[in-house]
mmCIF file of C-alpha atoms in Angstrom:
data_model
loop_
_atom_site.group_PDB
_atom_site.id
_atom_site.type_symbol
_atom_site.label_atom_id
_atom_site.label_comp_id
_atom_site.label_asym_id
_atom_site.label_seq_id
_atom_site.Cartn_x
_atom_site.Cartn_y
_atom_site.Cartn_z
ATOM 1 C CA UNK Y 1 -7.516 32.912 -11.638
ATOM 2 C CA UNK Y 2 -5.927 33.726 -8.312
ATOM 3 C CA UNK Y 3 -3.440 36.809 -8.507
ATOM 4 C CA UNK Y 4 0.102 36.615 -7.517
ATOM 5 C CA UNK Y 5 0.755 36.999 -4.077
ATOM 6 C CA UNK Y 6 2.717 40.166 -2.291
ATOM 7 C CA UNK Y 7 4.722 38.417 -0.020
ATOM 8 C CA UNK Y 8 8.771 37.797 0.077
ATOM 9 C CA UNK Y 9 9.505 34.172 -0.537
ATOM 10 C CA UNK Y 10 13.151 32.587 -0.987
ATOM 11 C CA UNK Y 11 13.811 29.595 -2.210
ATOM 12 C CA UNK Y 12 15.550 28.009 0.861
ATOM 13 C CA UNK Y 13 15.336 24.461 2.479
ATOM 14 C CA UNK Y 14 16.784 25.017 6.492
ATOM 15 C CA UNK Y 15 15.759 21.323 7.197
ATOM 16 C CA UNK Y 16 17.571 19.883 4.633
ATOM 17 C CA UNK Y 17 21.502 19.480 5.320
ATOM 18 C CA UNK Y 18 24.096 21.090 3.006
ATOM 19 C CA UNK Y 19 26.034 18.718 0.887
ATOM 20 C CA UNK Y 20 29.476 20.704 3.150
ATOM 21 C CA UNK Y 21 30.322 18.608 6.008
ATOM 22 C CA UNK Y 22 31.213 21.965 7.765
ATOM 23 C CA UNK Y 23 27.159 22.493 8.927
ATOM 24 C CA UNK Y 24 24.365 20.436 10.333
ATOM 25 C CA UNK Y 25 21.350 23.037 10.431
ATOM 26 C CA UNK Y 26 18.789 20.747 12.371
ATOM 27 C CA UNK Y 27 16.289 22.498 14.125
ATOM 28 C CA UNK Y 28 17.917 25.101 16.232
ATOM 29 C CA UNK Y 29 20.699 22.906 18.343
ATOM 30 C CA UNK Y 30 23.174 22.323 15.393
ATOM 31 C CA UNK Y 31 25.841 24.945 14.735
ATOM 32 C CA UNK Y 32 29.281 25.406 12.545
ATOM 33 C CA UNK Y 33 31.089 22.297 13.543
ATOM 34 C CA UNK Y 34 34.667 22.187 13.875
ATOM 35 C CA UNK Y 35 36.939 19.660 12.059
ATOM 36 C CA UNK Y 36 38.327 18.509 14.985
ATOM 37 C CA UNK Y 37 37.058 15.222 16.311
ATOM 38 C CA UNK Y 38 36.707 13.255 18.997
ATOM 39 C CA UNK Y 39 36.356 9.155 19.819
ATOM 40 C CA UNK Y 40 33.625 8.429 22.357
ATOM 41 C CA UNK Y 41 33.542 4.643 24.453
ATOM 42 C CA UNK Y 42 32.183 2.764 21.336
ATOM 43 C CA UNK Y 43 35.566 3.606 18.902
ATOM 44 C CA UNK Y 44 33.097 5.933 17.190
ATOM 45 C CA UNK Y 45 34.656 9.303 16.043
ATOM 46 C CA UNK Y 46 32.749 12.853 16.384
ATOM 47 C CA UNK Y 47 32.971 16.050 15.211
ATOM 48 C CA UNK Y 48 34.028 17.439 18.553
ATOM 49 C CA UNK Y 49 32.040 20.347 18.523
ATOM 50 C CA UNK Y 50 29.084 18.160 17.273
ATOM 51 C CA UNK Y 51 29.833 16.055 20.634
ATOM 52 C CA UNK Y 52 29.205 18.912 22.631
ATOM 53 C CA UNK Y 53 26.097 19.367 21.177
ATOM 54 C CA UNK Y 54 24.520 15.986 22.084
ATOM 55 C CA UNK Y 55 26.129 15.742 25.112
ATOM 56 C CA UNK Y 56 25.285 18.761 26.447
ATOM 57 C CA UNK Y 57 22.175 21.921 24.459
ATOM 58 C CA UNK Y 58 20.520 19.013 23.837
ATOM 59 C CA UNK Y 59 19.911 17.154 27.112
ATOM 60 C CA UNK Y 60 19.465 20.603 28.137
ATOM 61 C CA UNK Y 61 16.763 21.109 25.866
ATOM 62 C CA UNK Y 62 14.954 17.870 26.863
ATOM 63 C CA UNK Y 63 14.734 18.583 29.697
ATOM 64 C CA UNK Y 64 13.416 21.880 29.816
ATOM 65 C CA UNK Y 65 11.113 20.637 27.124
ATOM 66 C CA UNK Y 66 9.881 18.237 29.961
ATOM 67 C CA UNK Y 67 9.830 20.954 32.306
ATOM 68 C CA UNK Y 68 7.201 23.054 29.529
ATOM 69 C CA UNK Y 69 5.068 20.077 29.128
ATOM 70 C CA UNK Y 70 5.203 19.971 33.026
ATOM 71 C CA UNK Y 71 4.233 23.578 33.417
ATOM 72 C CA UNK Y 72 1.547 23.214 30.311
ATOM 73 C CA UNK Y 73 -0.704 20.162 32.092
ATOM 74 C CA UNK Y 74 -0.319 21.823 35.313
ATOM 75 C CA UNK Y 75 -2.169 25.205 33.702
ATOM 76 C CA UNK Y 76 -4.519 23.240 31.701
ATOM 77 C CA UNK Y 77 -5.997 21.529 35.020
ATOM 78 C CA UNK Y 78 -6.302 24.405 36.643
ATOM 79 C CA UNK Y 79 -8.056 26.426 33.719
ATOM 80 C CA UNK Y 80 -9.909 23.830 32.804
ATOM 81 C CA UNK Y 81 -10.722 20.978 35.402
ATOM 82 C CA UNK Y 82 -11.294 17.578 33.806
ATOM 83 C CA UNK Y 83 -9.891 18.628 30.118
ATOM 84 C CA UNK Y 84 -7.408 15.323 29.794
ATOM 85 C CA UNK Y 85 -9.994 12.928 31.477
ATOM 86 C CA UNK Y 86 -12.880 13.967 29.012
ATOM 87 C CA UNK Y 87 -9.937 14.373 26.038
ATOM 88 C CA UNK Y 88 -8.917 10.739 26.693
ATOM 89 C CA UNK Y 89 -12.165 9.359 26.179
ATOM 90 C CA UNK Y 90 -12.436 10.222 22.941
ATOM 91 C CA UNK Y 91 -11.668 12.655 20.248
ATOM 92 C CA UNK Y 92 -14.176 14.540 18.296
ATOM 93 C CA UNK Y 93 -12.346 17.262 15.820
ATOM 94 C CA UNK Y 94 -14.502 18.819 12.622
ATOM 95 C CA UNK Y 95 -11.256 19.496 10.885
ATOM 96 C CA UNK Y 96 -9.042 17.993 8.869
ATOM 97 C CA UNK Y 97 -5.795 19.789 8.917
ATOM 98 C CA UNK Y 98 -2.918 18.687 5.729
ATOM 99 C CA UNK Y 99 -0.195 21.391 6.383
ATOM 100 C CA UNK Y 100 3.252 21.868 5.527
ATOM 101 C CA UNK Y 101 5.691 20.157 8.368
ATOM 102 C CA UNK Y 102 7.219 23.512 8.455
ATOM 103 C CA UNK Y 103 7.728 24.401 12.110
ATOM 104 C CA UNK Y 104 6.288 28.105 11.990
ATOM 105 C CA UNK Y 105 2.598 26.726 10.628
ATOM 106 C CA UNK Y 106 1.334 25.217 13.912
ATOM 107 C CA UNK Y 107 -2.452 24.542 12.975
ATOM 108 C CA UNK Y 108 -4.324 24.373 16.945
ATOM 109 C CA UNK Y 109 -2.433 27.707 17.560
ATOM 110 C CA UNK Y 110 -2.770 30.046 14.336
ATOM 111 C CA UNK Y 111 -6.671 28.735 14.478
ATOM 112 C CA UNK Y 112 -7.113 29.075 17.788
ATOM 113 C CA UNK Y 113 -8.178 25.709 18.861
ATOM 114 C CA UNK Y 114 -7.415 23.687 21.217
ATOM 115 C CA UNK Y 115 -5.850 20.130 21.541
ATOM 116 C CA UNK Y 116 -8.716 17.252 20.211
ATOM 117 C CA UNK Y 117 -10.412 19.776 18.135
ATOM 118 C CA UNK Y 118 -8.102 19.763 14.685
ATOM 119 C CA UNK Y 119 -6.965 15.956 13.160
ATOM 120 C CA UNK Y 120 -3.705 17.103 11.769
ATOM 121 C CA UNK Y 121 -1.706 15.601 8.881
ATOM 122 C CA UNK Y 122 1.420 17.420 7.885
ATOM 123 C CA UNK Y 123 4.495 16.763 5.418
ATOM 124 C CA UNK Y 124 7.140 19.012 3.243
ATOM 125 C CA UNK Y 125 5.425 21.250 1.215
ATOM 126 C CA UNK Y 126 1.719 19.931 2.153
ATOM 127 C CA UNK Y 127 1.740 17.508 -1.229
ATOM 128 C CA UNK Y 128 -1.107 14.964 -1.251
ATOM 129 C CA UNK Y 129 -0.540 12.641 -4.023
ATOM 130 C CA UNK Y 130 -2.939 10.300 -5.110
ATOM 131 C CA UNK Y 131 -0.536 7.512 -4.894
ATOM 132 C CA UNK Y 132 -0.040 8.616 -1.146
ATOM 133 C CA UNK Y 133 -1.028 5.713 1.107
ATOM 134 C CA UNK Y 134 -0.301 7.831 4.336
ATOM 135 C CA UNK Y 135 -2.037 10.759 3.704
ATOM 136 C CA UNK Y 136 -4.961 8.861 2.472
ATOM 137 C CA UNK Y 137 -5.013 6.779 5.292
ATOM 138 C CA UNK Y 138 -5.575 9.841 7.406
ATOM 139 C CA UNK Y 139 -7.946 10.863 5.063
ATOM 140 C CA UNK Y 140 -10.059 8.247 5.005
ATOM 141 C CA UNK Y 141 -9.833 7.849 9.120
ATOM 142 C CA UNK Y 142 -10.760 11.476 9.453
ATOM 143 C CA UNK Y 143 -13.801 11.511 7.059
ATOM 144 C CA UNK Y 144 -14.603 8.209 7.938
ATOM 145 C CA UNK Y 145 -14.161 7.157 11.668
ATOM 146 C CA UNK Y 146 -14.081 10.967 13.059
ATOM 147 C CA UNK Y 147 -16.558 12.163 10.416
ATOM 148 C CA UNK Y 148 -14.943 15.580 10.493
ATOM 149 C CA UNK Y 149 -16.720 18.452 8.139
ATOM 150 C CA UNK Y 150 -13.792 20.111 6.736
ATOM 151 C CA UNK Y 151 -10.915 19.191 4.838
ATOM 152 C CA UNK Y 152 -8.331 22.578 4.859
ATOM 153 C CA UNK Y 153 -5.256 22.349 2.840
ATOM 154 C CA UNK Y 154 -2.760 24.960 3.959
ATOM 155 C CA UNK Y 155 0.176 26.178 2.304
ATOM 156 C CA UNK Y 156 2.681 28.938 3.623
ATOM 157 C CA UNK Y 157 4.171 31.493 1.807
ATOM 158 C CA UNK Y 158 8.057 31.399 1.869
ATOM 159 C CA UNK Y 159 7.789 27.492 1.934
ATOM 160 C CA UNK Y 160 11.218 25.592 1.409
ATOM 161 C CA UNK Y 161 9.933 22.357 -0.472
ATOM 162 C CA UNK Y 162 8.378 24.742 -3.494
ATOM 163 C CA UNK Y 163 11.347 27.065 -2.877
ATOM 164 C CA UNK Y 164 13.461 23.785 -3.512
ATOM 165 C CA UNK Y 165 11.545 22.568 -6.709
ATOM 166 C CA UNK Y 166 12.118 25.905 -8.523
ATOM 167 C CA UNK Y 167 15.742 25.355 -8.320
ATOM 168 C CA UNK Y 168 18.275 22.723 -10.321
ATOM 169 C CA UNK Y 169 20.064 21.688 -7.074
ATOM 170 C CA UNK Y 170 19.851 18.166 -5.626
ATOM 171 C CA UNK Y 171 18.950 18.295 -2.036
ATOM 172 C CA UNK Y 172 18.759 14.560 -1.711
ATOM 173 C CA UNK Y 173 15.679 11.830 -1.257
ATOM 174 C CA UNK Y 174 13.290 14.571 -0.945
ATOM 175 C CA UNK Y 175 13.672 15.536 -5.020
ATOM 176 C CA UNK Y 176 11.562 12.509 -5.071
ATOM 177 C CA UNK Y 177 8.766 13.959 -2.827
ATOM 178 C CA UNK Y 178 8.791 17.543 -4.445
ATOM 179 C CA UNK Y 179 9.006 16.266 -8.034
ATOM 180 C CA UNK Y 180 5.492 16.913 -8.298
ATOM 181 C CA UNK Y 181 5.949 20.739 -7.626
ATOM 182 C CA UNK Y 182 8.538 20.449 -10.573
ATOM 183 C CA UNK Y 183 5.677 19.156 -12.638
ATOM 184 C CA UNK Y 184 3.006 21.496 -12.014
ATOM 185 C CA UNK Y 185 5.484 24.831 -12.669
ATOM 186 C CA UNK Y 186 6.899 22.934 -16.119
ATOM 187 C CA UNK Y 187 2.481 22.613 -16.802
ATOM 188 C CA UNK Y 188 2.013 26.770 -16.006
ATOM 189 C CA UNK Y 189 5.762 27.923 -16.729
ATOM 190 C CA UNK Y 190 4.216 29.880 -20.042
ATOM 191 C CA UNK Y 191 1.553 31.811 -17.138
ATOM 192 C CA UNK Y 192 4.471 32.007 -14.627
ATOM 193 C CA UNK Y 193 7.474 33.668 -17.328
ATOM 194 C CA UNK Y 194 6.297 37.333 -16.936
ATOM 195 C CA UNK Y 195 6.508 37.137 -12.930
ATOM 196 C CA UNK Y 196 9.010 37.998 -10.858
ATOM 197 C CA UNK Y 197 11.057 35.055 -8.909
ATOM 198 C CA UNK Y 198 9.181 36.387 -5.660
ATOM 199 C CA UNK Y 199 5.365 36.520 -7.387
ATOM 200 C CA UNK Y 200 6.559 33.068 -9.259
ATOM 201 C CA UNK Y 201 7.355 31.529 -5.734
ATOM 202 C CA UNK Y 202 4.383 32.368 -4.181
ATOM 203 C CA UNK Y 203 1.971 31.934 -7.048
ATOM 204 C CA UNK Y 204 3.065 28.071 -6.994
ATOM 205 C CA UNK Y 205 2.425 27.818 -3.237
ATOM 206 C CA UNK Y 206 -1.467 28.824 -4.295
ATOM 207 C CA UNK Y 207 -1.142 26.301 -7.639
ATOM 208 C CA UNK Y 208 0.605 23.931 -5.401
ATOM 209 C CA UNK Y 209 -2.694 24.138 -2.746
ATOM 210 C CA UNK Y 210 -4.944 23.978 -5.538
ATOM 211 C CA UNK Y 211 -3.956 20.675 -6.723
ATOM 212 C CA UNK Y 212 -3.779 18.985 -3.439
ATOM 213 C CA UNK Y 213 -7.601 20.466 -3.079
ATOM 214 C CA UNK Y 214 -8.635 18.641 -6.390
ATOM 215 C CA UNK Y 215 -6.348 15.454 -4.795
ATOM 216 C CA UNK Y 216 -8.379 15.064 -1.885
ATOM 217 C CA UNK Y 217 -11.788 16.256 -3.735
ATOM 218 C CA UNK Y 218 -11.395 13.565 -6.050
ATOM 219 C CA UNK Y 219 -10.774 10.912 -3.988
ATOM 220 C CA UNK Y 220 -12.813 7.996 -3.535
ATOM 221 C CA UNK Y 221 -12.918 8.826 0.238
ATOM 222 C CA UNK Y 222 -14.730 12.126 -0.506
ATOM 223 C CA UNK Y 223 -16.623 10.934 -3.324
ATOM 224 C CA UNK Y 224 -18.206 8.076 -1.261
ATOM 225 C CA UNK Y 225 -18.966 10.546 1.402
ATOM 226 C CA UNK Y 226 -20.572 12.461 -0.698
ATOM 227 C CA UNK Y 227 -22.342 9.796 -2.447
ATOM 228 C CA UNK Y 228 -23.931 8.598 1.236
ATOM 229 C CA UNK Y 229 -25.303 12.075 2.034
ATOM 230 C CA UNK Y 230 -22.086 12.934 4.447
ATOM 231 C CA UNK Y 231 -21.488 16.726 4.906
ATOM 232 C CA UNK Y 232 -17.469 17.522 4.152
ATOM 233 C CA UNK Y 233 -15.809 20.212 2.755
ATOM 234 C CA UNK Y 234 -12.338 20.482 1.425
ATOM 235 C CA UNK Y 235 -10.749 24.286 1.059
ATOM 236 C CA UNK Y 236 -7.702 25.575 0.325
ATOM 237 C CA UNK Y 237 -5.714 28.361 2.083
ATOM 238 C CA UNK Y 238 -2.232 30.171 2.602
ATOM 239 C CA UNK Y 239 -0.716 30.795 5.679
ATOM 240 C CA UNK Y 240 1.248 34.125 5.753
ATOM 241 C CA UNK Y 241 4.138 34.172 7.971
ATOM 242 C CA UNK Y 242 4.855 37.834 7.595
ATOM 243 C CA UNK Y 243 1.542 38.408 9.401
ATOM 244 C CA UNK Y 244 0.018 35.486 10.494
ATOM 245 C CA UNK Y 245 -2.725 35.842 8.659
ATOM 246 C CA UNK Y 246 -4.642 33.081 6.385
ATOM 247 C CA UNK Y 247 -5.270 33.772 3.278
ATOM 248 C CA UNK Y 248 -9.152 31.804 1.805
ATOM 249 C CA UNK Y 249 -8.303 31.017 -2.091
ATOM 250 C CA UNK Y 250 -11.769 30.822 -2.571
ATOM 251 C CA UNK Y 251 -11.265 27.012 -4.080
ATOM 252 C CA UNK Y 252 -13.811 25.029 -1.903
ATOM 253 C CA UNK Y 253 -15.077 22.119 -2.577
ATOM 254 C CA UNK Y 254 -17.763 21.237 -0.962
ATOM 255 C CA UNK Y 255 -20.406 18.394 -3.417
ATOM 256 C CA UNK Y 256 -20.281 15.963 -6.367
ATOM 257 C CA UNK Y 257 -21.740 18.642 -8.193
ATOM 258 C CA UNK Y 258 -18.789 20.238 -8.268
ATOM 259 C CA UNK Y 259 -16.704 17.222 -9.790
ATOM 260 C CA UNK Y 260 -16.590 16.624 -13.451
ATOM 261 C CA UNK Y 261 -14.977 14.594 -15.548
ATOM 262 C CA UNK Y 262 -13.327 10.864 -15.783
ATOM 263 C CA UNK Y 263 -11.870 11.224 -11.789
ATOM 264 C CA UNK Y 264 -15.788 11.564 -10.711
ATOM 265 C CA UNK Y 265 -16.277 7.788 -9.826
ATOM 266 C CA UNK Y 266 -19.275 5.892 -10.109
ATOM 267 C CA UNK Y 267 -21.228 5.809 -7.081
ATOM 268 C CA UNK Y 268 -19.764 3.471 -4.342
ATOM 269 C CA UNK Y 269 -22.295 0.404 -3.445
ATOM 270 C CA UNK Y 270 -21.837 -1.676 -0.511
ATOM 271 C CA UNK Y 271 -20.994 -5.174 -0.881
ATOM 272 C CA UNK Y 272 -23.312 -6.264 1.839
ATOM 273 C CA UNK Y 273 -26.504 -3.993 1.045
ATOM 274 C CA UNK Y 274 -26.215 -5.077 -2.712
ATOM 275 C CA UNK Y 275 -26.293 -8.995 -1.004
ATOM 276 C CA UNK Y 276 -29.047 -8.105 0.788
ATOM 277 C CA UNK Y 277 -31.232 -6.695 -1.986
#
């Protein structure tokens, strides 16, 4: 059983906007906003702070985003002549990445990899339902189609969707998505009482990982790769953000062998090969 982890973690949610008109935290552009407002062309009334914004820190920020991107390509071709002709062609990545959307857990950079070598799949709180068509869509295209060799599911300490579902608050459409995180503390709250809110916080970020590990593990998109001799493993880790260090919970998956029970399916037979014989 994986200790608790060391790290501070508060239960916050910055993407998610307070039920108080008075803020709009999006991102970084979106400040207090005043109550005074202001009609544009269209009879539409603004905030008129809020108007500011648009009209002015964000084009801003467009455009020096532009300018980066500019800057980036230029850099790229000179450190590397021919990288976007021979990246267009194709891509060839041995990971599969499923990561939190959170914006301080950028996968190519904290492992060091460049663009075309990590398929990435990201969403709040890196949850991977069974019932999820669209991260087993990616699933099955990365294991599939790309034939990558390892499937890493990363958490992050300090993560606002598990932060969320350890509260009572409302927060919106996304108590849908994290109702799941709800479940899993409700199955371990007797193994969670004695910890402190910190150690409980980051102890379901690991249980949290775990269970999307058994998720993809037992899908039939792993389990028929296995079955046909493919070589794919699915791990779990924890990004730290104090640090940026990753953390291995030692949870890898890696064969059938290591599947038991009724989720280990029967093994998949083609339609046409069974014709055939």
């Amino acid at each position: 059983m994986l200790g608790p982890a060391r790290y501070l973690a508060r239960a916050t949610l910055p993407f998610l906007s307070p039920r108080t008109a008075s803020f709009q935290p999006v991102g970084c552009c979106w400040r207090k906003l005043k109550h005074t407002r202001v009609v544009d062309n269209a009879g539409h009334s603004h905030p008129a702070e809020l108007n500011e914004v648009v009209k002015g820190t964000t084009t801003k920020t467009i455009a020096t985003l532009l300018e980066n991107n500019r800057e980036w390509a230029e850099a790229m071709v000179k450190e590397r002549p021919g990288f976007f002709t021979q990246l267009a062609e194709q891509q060839s990545p041995d990971i599969l990445w499923i990561g939190c959307s959170d914006s301080r857990v950028p996968a190519n950079q904290l492992l060091k990899l460049l663009p075309g070598e990590v398929f990435v799949h990201r969403n709040i709180a890196n949850i991977v339902p069974s019932t999820d068509l669209n991260s087993h869509s990616v699933l099955q295209y990365a294991v599939d189609a790309l034939k990558v060799r390892h499937v890493i599911i990363c958490g992050h300490y300090q993560c606002g969707g598990v932060g969320a579902a350890l509260t009572n608050q409302q927060y919106g459409l996304v108590d849908y998505w994290i109702r799941s995180i709800k479940d899993l503390y409700k199955q371990n709250e007797k193994k969670l009482r004695h910890l402190s809110p910190t150690e409980q916080h980051d102890r379901m970020v690991e249980l949290n990982v775990a269970r999307s590990v058994d998720s993809v593990a037992y899908s039939t998109v792993v389990q028929n790769a296995w079955s046909r001799g493919q070589k794919v493993a699915v791990h779990g880790m924890v990004y730290r953000l104090a640090d940026g260090r990753l953390k291995d919970l030692k949870m890898s998956v890696e064969s059938l062998d290591d599947l038991k029970g009724v989720h280990r399916v029967a093994e998949h037979v083609d339609p046409d090969a069974r014709q055939a014989q």
